[in-house]
Short mmCIF file of C-alpha atoms in Angstrom, two decimals:
data_model
loop_
_atom_site.label_atom_id
_atom_site.label_comp_id
_atom_site.label_asym_id
_atom_site.label_seq_id
_atom_site.Cartn_x
_atom_site.Cartn_y
_atom_site.Cartn_z
CA UNK X 1 -9.16 -29.76 36.39
CA UNK X 2 -5.96 -27.74 36.77
CA UNK X 3 -3.22 -29.59 38.61
CA UNK X 4 -0.47 -28.17 40.79
CA UNK X 5 2.01 -29.13 38.07
CA UNK X 6 0.01 -27.10 35.54
CA UNK X 7 0.12 -24.08 37.82
CA UNK X 8 3.87 -24.37 38.17
CA UNK X 9 4.39 -24.81 34.44
CA UNK X 10 5.88 -21.60 32.99
CA UNK X 11 3.81 -19.67 30.48
CA UNK X 12 4.87 -19.91 26.86
CA UNK X 13 4.45 -16.14 26.56
CA UNK X 14 7.19 -13.80 27.78
CA UNK X 15 6.31 -12.09 31.05
CA UNK X 16 5.90 -8.73 29.31
CA UNK X 17 3.56 -10.04 26.59
CA UNK X 18 0.22 -9.34 28.24
CA UNK X 19 -3.21 -9.92 26.79
CA UNK X 20 -3.55 -6.53 25.09
CA UNK X 21 -0.05 -6.72 23.62
CA UNK X 22 -0.69 -10.23 22.29
CA UNK X 23 -3.99 -9.22 20.69
CA UNK X 24 -2.43 -6.12 19.13
CA UNK X 25 0.49 -8.10 17.70
CA UNK X 26 -1.73 -10.87 16.32
CA UNK X 27 -4.05 -8.31 14.70
CA UNK X 28 -1.12 -6.40 13.19
CA UNK X 29 0.27 -9.61 11.66
CA UNK X 30 -3.09 -10.46 10.11
CA UNK X 31 -3.56 -6.93 8.76
CA UNK X 32 -0.06 -6.70 7.27
CA UNK X 33 -0.34 -10.07 5.59
CA UNK X 34 -3.45 -8.87 3.78
CA UNK X 35 -2.58 -5.24 3.15
CA UNK X 36 0.82 -5.71 1.54
CA UNK X 37 -0.64 -8.06 -1.03
CA UNK X 38 -3.58 -5.71 -1.55
CA UNK X 39 -1.25 -2.86 -2.52
CA UNK X 40 0.06 -5.00 -5.36
CA UNK X 41 -3.45 -6.17 -6.23
CA UNK X 42 -4.82 -2.63 -6.44
CA UNK X 43 -2.14 -1.62 -8.95
CA UNK X 44 -2.78 -4.64 -11.15
CA UNK X 45 -6.54 -4.15 -10.86
CA UNK X 46 -6.12 -0.69 -12.37
CA UNK X 47 -3.93 -2.05 -15.16
CA UNK X 48 -6.38 -4.88 -15.92
CA UNK X 49 -9.16 -2.35 -16.50
CA UNK X 50 -7.08 -0.66 -19.19
CA UNK X 51 -5.41 1.94 -16.98
CA UNK X 52 -1.81 3.06 -17.29
CA UNK X 53 0.90 4.10 -14.86
CA UNK X 54 -0.70 7.49 -14.39
CA UNK X 55 -3.97 5.85 -13.35
CA UNK X 56 -2.11 3.67 -10.85
CA UNK X 57 -0.62 6.85 -9.42
CA UNK X 58 -4.06 8.46 -9.16
CA UNK X 59 -5.42 5.53 -7.15
CA UNK X 60 -2.38 5.61 -4.87
CA UNK X 61 -2.72 9.37 -4.42
CA UNK X 62 -6.41 8.97 -3.65
CA UNK X 63 -5.42 6.83 -0.67
CA UNK X 64 -2.64 9.13 0.52
CA UNK X 65 -4.53 12.43 0.41
CA UNK X 66 -7.22 11.63 3.03
CA UNK X 67 -4.55 9.96 5.15
CA UNK X 68 -2.73 13.28 5.32
CA UNK X 69 -5.89 15.37 5.70
CA UNK X 70 -7.50 13.40 8.54
CA UNK X 71 -4.50 12.25 10.58
CA UNK X 72 -4.61 15.09 13.10
CA UNK X 73 -8.36 14.73 13.60
CA UNK X 74 -7.83 10.99 13.99
CA UNK X 75 -5.28 11.59 16.75
CA UNK X 76 -7.62 13.91 18.65
CA UNK X 77 -10.52 11.45 18.32
CA UNK X 78 -8.34 8.56 19.55
CA UNK X 79 -7.42 10.49 22.71
CA UNK X 80 -11.06 11.44 23.29
CA UNK X 81 -12.80 8.07 22.65
CA UNK X 82 -11.80 4.55 23.71
CA UNK X 83 -8.94 3.73 21.35
CA UNK X 84 -10.01 0.17 20.67
CA UNK X 85 -13.38 1.39 19.39
CA UNK X 86 -11.69 3.80 17.02
CA UNK X 87 -9.47 0.97 15.77
CA UNK X 88 -12.38 -1.42 15.26
CA UNK X 89 -14.44 1.24 13.44
CA UNK X 90 -11.48 2.01 11.16
CA UNK X 91 -10.98 -1.70 10.46
CA UNK X 92 -14.68 -2.00 9.60
CA UNK X 93 -14.41 0.87 7.11
CA UNK X 94 -11.33 -0.71 5.53
CA UNK X 95 -13.07 -4.10 5.40
CA UNK X 96 -16.14 -2.71 3.62
CA UNK X 97 -14.17 -0.57 1.17
CA UNK X 98 -11.88 -3.46 0.22
CA UNK X 99 -14.81 -5.87 -0.10
CA UNK X 100 -16.62 -3.51 -2.50
CA UNK X 101 -13.35 -2.96 -4.40
CA UNK X 102 -12.96 -6.75 -4.69
CA UNK X 103 -16.52 -7.29 -5.94
CA UNK X 104 -16.15 -4.60 -8.61
CA UNK X 105 -12.83 -6.04 -9.84
CA UNK X 106 -14.03 -9.66 -9.84
CA UNK X 107 -17.20 -8.71 -11.71
CA UNK X 108 -15.24 -6.68 -14.26
CA UNK X 109 -17.24 -3.54 -13.50
CA UNK X 110 -14.55 -1.46 -11.77
CA UNK X 111 -14.11 2.10 -13.00
CA UNK X 112 -11.23 4.42 -12.22
CA UNK X 113 -13.35 6.86 -10.19
CA UNK X 114 -14.77 3.99 -8.14
CA UNK X 115 -11.32 2.64 -7.36
CA UNK X 116 -10.14 6.11 -6.38
CA UNK X 117 -13.16 6.61 -4.10
CA UNK X 118 -12.71 3.24 -2.39
CA UNK X 119 -8.98 3.86 -1.97
CA UNK X 120 -9.81 7.23 -0.40
CA UNK X 121 -12.13 5.50 2.08
CA UNK X 122 -9.30 3.12 2.94
CA UNK X 123 -6.93 6.04 3.51
CA UNK X 124 -9.51 7.72 5.74
CA UNK X 125 -9.77 4.59 7.84
CA UNK X 126 -5.99 4.47 8.22
CA UNK X 127 -5.90 8.14 9.27
CA UNK X 128 -8.07 7.32 12.28
CA UNK X 129 -6.51 3.91 12.91
CA UNK X 130 -2.80 4.77 13.00
CA UNK X 131 -2.77 7.24 15.95
CA UNK X 132 -5.21 5.08 17.94
CA UNK X 133 -3.13 1.95 17.33
CA UNK X 134 0.14 3.58 18.33
CA UNK X 135 -1.38 5.02 21.49
CA UNK X 136 -2.96 1.68 22.35
CA UNK X 137 0.30 -0.21 21.87
CA UNK X 138 2.28 2.23 23.99
CA UNK X 139 -0.25 2.03 26.82
CA UNK X 140 -0.11 -1.77 26.80
CA UNK X 141 3.48 -2.35 27.96
CA UNK X 142 5.48 -1.44 31.01
CA UNK X 143 8.28 1.08 30.89
CA UNK X 144 11.20 -1.24 31.57
CA UNK X 145 9.98 -3.74 28.99
CA UNK X 146 8.91 -1.23 26.36
CA UNK X 147 11.95 -1.49 24.08
CA UNK X 148 11.81 -5.28 23.81
CA UNK X 149 8.03 -5.26 23.39
CA UNK X 150 8.18 -2.68 20.60
CA UNK X 151 11.02 -4.56 18.90
CA UNK X 152 9.08 -7.83 18.96
CA UNK X 153 5.94 -6.10 17.71
CA UNK X 154 7.79 -4.44 14.85
CA UNK X 155 9.60 -7.67 13.98
CA UNK X 156 6.28 -9.51 13.72
CA UNK X 157 4.73 -6.68 11.72
CA UNK X 158 7.67 -6.31 9.32
CA UNK X 159 7.94 -10.05 8.85
CA UNK X 160 4.24 -10.27 8.04
CA UNK X 161 4.57 -7.38 5.60
CA UNK X 162 7.49 -9.05 3.87
CA UNK X 163 5.64 -12.35 3.62
CA UNK X 164 2.42 -10.63 2.60
CA UNK X 165 4.10 -8.81 -0.29
CA UNK X 166 5.70 -12.01 -1.58
CA UNK X 167 2.50 -14.04 -1.18
CA UNK X 168 0.39 -11.25 -2.62
CA UNK X 169 2.47 -11.09 -5.78
CA UNK X 170 2.06 -14.84 -6.31
CA UNK X 171 -1.68 -14.78 -5.59
CA UNK X 172 -2.29 -11.88 -7.95
CA UNK X 173 -0.74 -13.98 -10.72
CA UNK X 174 -2.58 -17.18 -9.75
CA UNK X 175 -6.09 -16.12 -8.69
CA UNK X 176 -6.26 -12.49 -9.82
CA UNK X 177 -6.21 -9.12 -8.04
CA UNK X 178 -9.90 -9.11 -7.13
CA UNK X 179 -9.60 -12.20 -4.95
CA UNK X 180 -6.48 -10.82 -3.25
CA UNK X 181 -8.49 -7.70 -2.37
CA UNK X 182 -11.19 -9.99 -0.98
CA UNK X 183 -8.60 -11.72 1.20
CA UNK X 184 -7.54 -8.30 2.50
CA UNK X 185 -11.16 -7.50 3.40
CA UNK X 186 -11.36 -10.73 5.40
CA UNK X 187 -8.05 -9.88 7.09
CA UNK X 188 -9.45 -6.52 8.23
CA UNK X 189 -12.55 -8.28 9.59
CA UNK X 190 -10.44 -10.76 11.57
CA UNK X 191 -8.12 -8.02 12.87
CA UNK X 192 -11.09 -5.88 13.92
CA UNK X 193 -12.60 -8.82 15.78
CA UNK X 194 -9.33 -9.38 17.66
CA UNK X 195 -9.06 -5.70 18.56
CA UNK X 196 -12.62 -5.66 19.89
CA UNK X 197 -11.38 -7.80 22.80
CA UNK X 198 -8.81 -5.22 23.95
CA UNK X 199 -9.16 -4.13 27.57
CA UNK X 200 -9.03 -0.36 28.10
CA UNK X 201 -10.01 -0.29 31.75
CA UNK X 202 -6.44 0.70 32.70
CA UNK X 203 -6.73 3.98 30.77
CA UNK X 204 -8.08 6.76 33.00
CA UNK X 205 -11.33 8.40 31.84
CA UNK X 206 -10.71 11.50 29.78
CA UNK X 207 -11.47 14.78 31.48
CA UNK X 208 -14.13 16.87 29.70
CA UNK X 209 -12.37 19.22 27.32
CA UNK X 210 -13.15 22.21 25.18
CA UNK X 211 -13.81 20.27 22.00
CA UNK X 212 -11.89 18.73 19.15
CA UNK X 213 -9.92 21.84 18.22
CA UNK X 214 -8.96 22.42 21.84
CA UNK X 215 -7.60 18.87 21.90
CA UNK X 216 -5.62 19.56 18.74
CA UNK X 217 -4.13 22.71 20.27
CA UNK X 218 -3.26 20.80 23.42
CA UNK X 219 -1.51 18.13 21.35
CA UNK X 220 0.32 20.82 19.37
CA UNK X 221 1.65 22.41 22.57
CA UNK X 222 2.86 19.01 23.71
CA UNK X 223 4.51 18.49 20.33
CA UNK X 224 6.31 21.84 19.91
CA UNK X 225 7.30 22.00 23.58
CA UNK X 226 9.80 19.16 23.12
CA UNK X 227 12.70 20.11 20.81
CA UNK X 228 13.78 16.50 20.33
CA UNK X 229 10.28 15.62 19.14
CA UNK X 230 9.57 18.30 16.57
CA UNK X 231 13.10 18.40 15.18
CA UNK X 232 13.16 14.67 14.48
CA UNK X 233 9.69 14.82 12.91
CA UNK X 234 10.92 17.71 10.73
CA UNK X 235 13.97 15.65 9.83
CA UNK X 236 11.80 12.70 8.79
CA UNK X 237 9.50 14.88 6.72
CA UNK X 238 12.53 15.31 4.45
CA UNK X 239 14.04 11.83 4.87
CA UNK X 240 10.83 9.91 4.17
CA UNK X 241 10.05 12.14 1.19
CA UNK X 242 13.40 11.80 -0.59
CA UNK X 243 13.82 8.11 0.23
CA UNK X 244 10.28 7.51 -1.02
CA UNK X 245 11.04 9.37 -4.25
CA UNK X 246 14.26 7.40 -4.77
CA UNK X 247 12.55 4.05 -4.15
CA UNK X 248 9.28 4.69 -5.98
CA UNK X 249 10.51 6.69 -8.98
CA UNK X 250 14.25 6.38 -9.55
CA UNK X 251 14.77 2.81 -8.32
CA UNK X 252 12.59 1.13 -10.97
CA UNK X 253 14.16 3.30 -13.70
CA UNK X 254 17.71 2.39 -12.67
CA UNK X 255 16.68 -1.28 -12.40
CA UNK X 256 15.24 -1.16 -15.93
CA UNK X 257 18.29 0.50 -17.45
CA UNK X 258 21.19 -0.99 -15.49
CA UNK X 259 20.20 -3.86 -13.16
CA UNK X 260 18.16 -6.24 -15.30
CA UNK X 261 14.60 -5.15 -14.76
CA UNK X 262 11.87 -5.46 -12.15
CA UNK X 263 13.06 -8.77 -10.71
CA UNK X 264 16.34 -7.51 -9.24
CA UNK X 265 14.62 -4.38 -7.92
CA UNK X 266 11.95 -6.49 -6.23
CA UNK X 267 14.70 -8.54 -4.57
CA UNK X 268 16.40 -5.32 -3.46
CA UNK X 269 13.20 -4.16 -1.77
CA UNK X 270 12.91 -7.62 -0.24
CA UNK X 271 16.45 -7.25 1.15
CA UNK X 272 15.39 -3.97 2.77
CA UNK X 273 12.40 -5.73 4.34
CA UNK X 274 14.63 -8.54 5.60
CA UNK X 275 16.89 -5.89 7.11
CA UNK X 276 14.00 -4.39 9.07
CA UNK X 277 13.26 -7.81 10.55
CA UNK X 278 16.93 -8.18 11.48
CA UNK X 279 16.98 -4.72 13.05
CA UNK X 280 13.95 -5.50 15.17
CA UNK X 281 15.57 -8.77 16.26
CA UNK X 282 18.72 -6.85 17.23
CA UNK X 283 16.67 -4.44 19.33
CA UNK X 284 15.17 -7.27 21.37
CA UNK X 285 18.67 -7.58 22.86
CA UNK X 286 20.27 -4.16 22.56
CA UNK X 287 19.07 -1.30 24.74
CA UNK X 288 21.12 1.82 23.94
CA UNK X 289 21.23 4.21 26.90
CA UNK X 290 21.07 7.37 24.76
CA UNK X 291 17.99 6.39 22.80
CA UNK X 292 17.70 9.16 20.26
CA UNK X 293 21.44 9.61 19.73
CA UNK X 294 21.82 5.94 18.79
CA UNK X 295 18.65 5.99 16.73
CA UNK X 296 19.58 9.14 14.81
CA UNK X 297 23.03 7.80 13.97
CA UNK X 298 21.23 4.89 12.33
CA UNK X 299 19.38 7.24 9.97
CA UNK X 300 22.60 8.06 8.07
CA UNK X 301 22.62 4.65 6.27
CA UNK X 302 19.32 5.62 4.61
CA UNK X 303 21.41 7.77 2.28
CA UNK X 304 23.23 4.69 1.00
CA UNK X 305 20.52 3.22 -1.29
CA UNK X 306 20.16 6.49 -3.23
CA UNK X 307 23.95 6.71 -3.53
CA UNK X 308 24.15 3.09 -4.68
CA UNK X 309 21.53 3.77 -7.36
CA UNK X 310 23.39 6.90 -8.44
CA UNK X 311 26.61 4.96 -9.21
CA UNK X 312 24.88 2.45 -9.98
CA UNK X 313 26.40 -0.51 -8.15
CA UNK X 314 25.85 -4.14 -9.23
CA UNK X 315 22.90 -6.01 -7.78
CA UNK X 316 24.92 -7.89 -5.14
CA UNK X 317 26.25 -4.80 -3.37
CA UNK X 318 22.84 -3.14 -3.81
CA UNK X 319 21.17 -5.98 -1.88
CA UNK X 320 23.73 -5.58 0.90
CA UNK X 321 23.15 -1.81 1.04
CA UNK X 322 19.38 -2.26 1.17
CA UNK X 323 19.65 -4.86 3.94
CA UNK X 324 21.90 -2.65 6.09
CA UNK X 325 19.67 0.39 5.60
CA UNK X 326 16.60 -1.64 6.57
CA UNK X 327 18.34 -2.90 9.69
CA UNK X 328 19.48 0.60 10.63
CA UNK X 329 16.08 2.27 10.25
CA UNK X 330 14.49 -0.37 12.43
CA UNK X 331 16.97 0.48 15.19
CA UNK X 332 15.75 4.04 14.91
CA UNK X 333 12.10 2.94 14.86
CA UNK X 334 12.31 0.97 18.10
CA UNK X 335 14.32 3.73 19.80
CA UNK X 336 11.78 6.32 18.68
CA UNK X 337 8.78 4.37 19.97
CA UNK X 338 10.56 3.80 23.27
CA UNK X 339 11.27 7.52 23.63
CA UNK X 340 7.63 8.43 22.92
CA UNK X 341 6.42 5.82 25.41
CA UNK X 342 8.80 7.14 28.02
CA UNK X 343 8.30 10.88 27.58
CA UNK X 344 4.71 11.52 26.39
CA UNK X 345 1.77 11.46 28.85
CA UNK X 346 -0.59 8.57 28.16
CA UNK X 347 -3.62 10.78 27.54
CA UNK X 348 -1.79 12.63 24.75
CA UNK X 349 -0.10 9.69 23.02
CA UNK X 350 -2.46 9.48 20.06
CA UNK X 351 -2.44 13.23 19.37
CA UNK X 352 1.36 13.37 19.47
CA UNK X 353 1.53 10.26 17.28
CA UNK X 354 -0.79 11.97 14.80
CA UNK X 355 1.55 14.98 14.52
CA UNK X 356 4.43 12.52 14.11
CA UNK X 357 2.64 10.63 11.32
CA UNK X 358 1.51 13.84 9.64
CA UNK X 359 4.98 15.36 9.62
CA UNK X 360 6.53 12.16 8.33
CA UNK X 361 4.26 11.66 5.31
CA UNK X 362 3.07 15.17 4.42
CA UNK X 363 5.88 15.81 1.90
CA UNK X 364 5.80 12.39 0.24
CA UNK X 365 3.26 13.29 -2.49
CA UNK X 366 5.19 16.48 -3.30
CA UNK X 367 8.53 14.67 -3.48
CA UNK X 368 7.25 11.92 -5.75
CA UNK X 369 5.54 14.50 -7.96
CA UNK X 370 8.78 16.53 -8.27
CA UNK X 371 11.02 13.50 -8.86
CA UNK X 372 10.31 13.42 -12.59
CA UNK X 373 10.84 17.15 -13.19
CA UNK X 374 14.03 17.01 -11.09
CA UNK X 375 15.38 14.20 -13.27
CA UNK X 376 14.62 16.20 -16.41
CA UNK X 377 16.19 19.37 -14.99
CA UNK X 378 19.34 17.93 -13.40
CA UNK X 379 19.65 14.34 -14.61
CA UNK X 380 18.92 11.13 -12.75
CA UNK X 381 22.35 10.67 -11.20
CA UNK X 382 22.56 14.21 -9.73
CA UNK X 383 18.98 13.87 -8.48
CA UNK X 384 19.88 10.65 -6.64
CA UNK X 385 23.00 12.21 -5.16
CA UNK X 386 20.79 15.09 -4.05
CA UNK X 387 18.49 12.65 -2.24
CA UNK X 388 21.46 11.07 -0.45
CA UNK X 389 22.88 14.48 0.48
CA UNK X 390 19.59 15.70 1.93
CA UNK X 391 19.38 12.64 4.20
CA UNK X 392 22.89 13.27 5.50
CA UNK X 393 22.43 17.03 5.97
CA UNK X 394 19.13 16.96 7.86
CA UNK X 395 20.30 14.06 10.05
CA UNK X 396 23.51 15.84 10.94
CA UNK X 397 21.48 18.96 11.77
CA UNK X 398 19.29 17.02 14.19
CA UNK X 399 22.37 15.81 16.05
CA UNK X 400 23.09 19.45 16.89
CA UNK X 401 20.00 19.48 19.16
CA UNK X 402 21.14 18.81 22.76
CA UNK X 403 17.95 16.94 23.70
CA UNK X 404 18.48 14.52 20.83
CA UNK X 405 22.01 13.75 21.97
CA UNK X 406 21.26 13.57 25.68
CA UNK X 407 17.81 11.98 26.14
CA UNK X 408 18.49 8.78 28.08
CA UNK X 409 16.59 5.60 28.72
CA UNK X 410 14.90 5.43 32.10
CA UNK X 411 12.30 3.36 33.89
CA UNK X 412 9.03 5.12 34.57
CA UNK X 413 6.96 3.84 37.46
CA UNK X 414 3.62 2.31 36.55
CA UNK X 415 0.83 4.59 37.72
CA UNK X 416 -2.03 2.16 37.36
CA UNK X 417 -2.71 -1.50 36.67
CA UNK X 418 -2.90 -2.78 33.15
CA UNK X 419 -5.23 -5.73 32.75
CA UNK X 420 -3.90 -8.59 30.70
CA UNK X 421 -0.25 -7.82 31.41
CA UNK X 422 1.52 -10.82 32.86
CA UNK X 423 4.38 -8.56 33.87
CA UNK X 424 2.14 -6.54 36.15
CA UNK X 425 2.35 -5.46 39.73
CA UNK X 426 -0.71 -6.00 41.93
CA UNK X 427 -2.86 -2.94 42.40
CA UNK X 428 -4.39 -4.53 45.49
CA UNK X 429 -4.50 -7.83 47.28
CA UNK X 430 -7.47 -8.91 45.18
CA UNK X 431 -6.76 -7.32 41.81
CA UNK X 432 -4.33 -8.17 39.07
CA UNK X 433 -2.11 -5.31 38.23
CA UNK X 434 -0.69 -3.95 35.12
CA UNK X 435 1.55 -0.88 31.21
CA UNK X 436 1.52 3.19 17.85
CA UNK X 437 5.16 4.47 12.99
CA UNK X 438 5.17 3.13 9.78
CA UNK X 439 8.45 3.37 5.01
#
């Protein structure tokens, strides 16, 4: 029996952490713990079958290609169907593909083409999952609490990713890559089960449309009609590509030649991850009024790691640079999600998120492929300085856009109740009321 004292006892959850938000955060933590270790496991699984670095790259590319190809379709589907069903279906596909991958590796029967096919299935699942997840998260919080909610979500997700990578590396060495892939399959099953309990009754039914391609055109008009939106996505198509090339290609080479090998480089990446957690923690307290201006200023530090590798600096200063750049990009990430939540209509969130994701990752395969030829043509140090310069130039260009400088934080009234939100306003006397990117 519930006593009066129990009723008066404050909830352990913050007022803005409603049921949907809590389920989404818990599922994201579980998924990131498994997936970060699985990325390491997949690479070592390829190597254990006799593959080389090129084969590892093929398996990674096999995952990235369908992610790029199907993202826009995934965004349209997520705005047309109940988002939680899209998320659960994607988790089921990832669970099955990772489970089969694990069985093949554990049995010693894995072949390169099989690993590429299963990785491609995993990338396809992510293409449908990412826009649905971002739209679902944004529809699950209230406007005035959005920034803190997104910061807490990203802090939990980044922390889980950091821990998952560290734990995954240990488990690969102790129990083998196949069993780590099996753990990831279980993590997807658990996360999918949690997401199946999401409540979407607060999302208005979709009006009948003209089909999938009509939805894509509608999302495109929403995307290109906002200068702040498409210019920042264009900026990040360059930033993510050159930072990815510096981290994935040049970083390990510099570490091998000048920093002492893989260990110091792994710690440098860990410092970046710790910085993202610190940035998310900062954003639980700081609410910049000019969202995108503050966020874009924090993109400039992403040039620092490439510059530090170009020198190259000793490992101590490199760790500091990586930490600061991780903290800075998380400030941008929270500001960006808050701006999308504030400015984009709920029924178009997933489609706009899909264009955002697509623009941000589309150039990554090209940049990583060109990193080697660029080093041969210009030298490693000039190539790294080129990466740093590109980050600075495109970020400075975005600051020339008035909407980027002037878009301000505001509170948007809640149009309908959101079940499971403790920070909700009553829709009636008898009803309880109501409120996705991502290196």
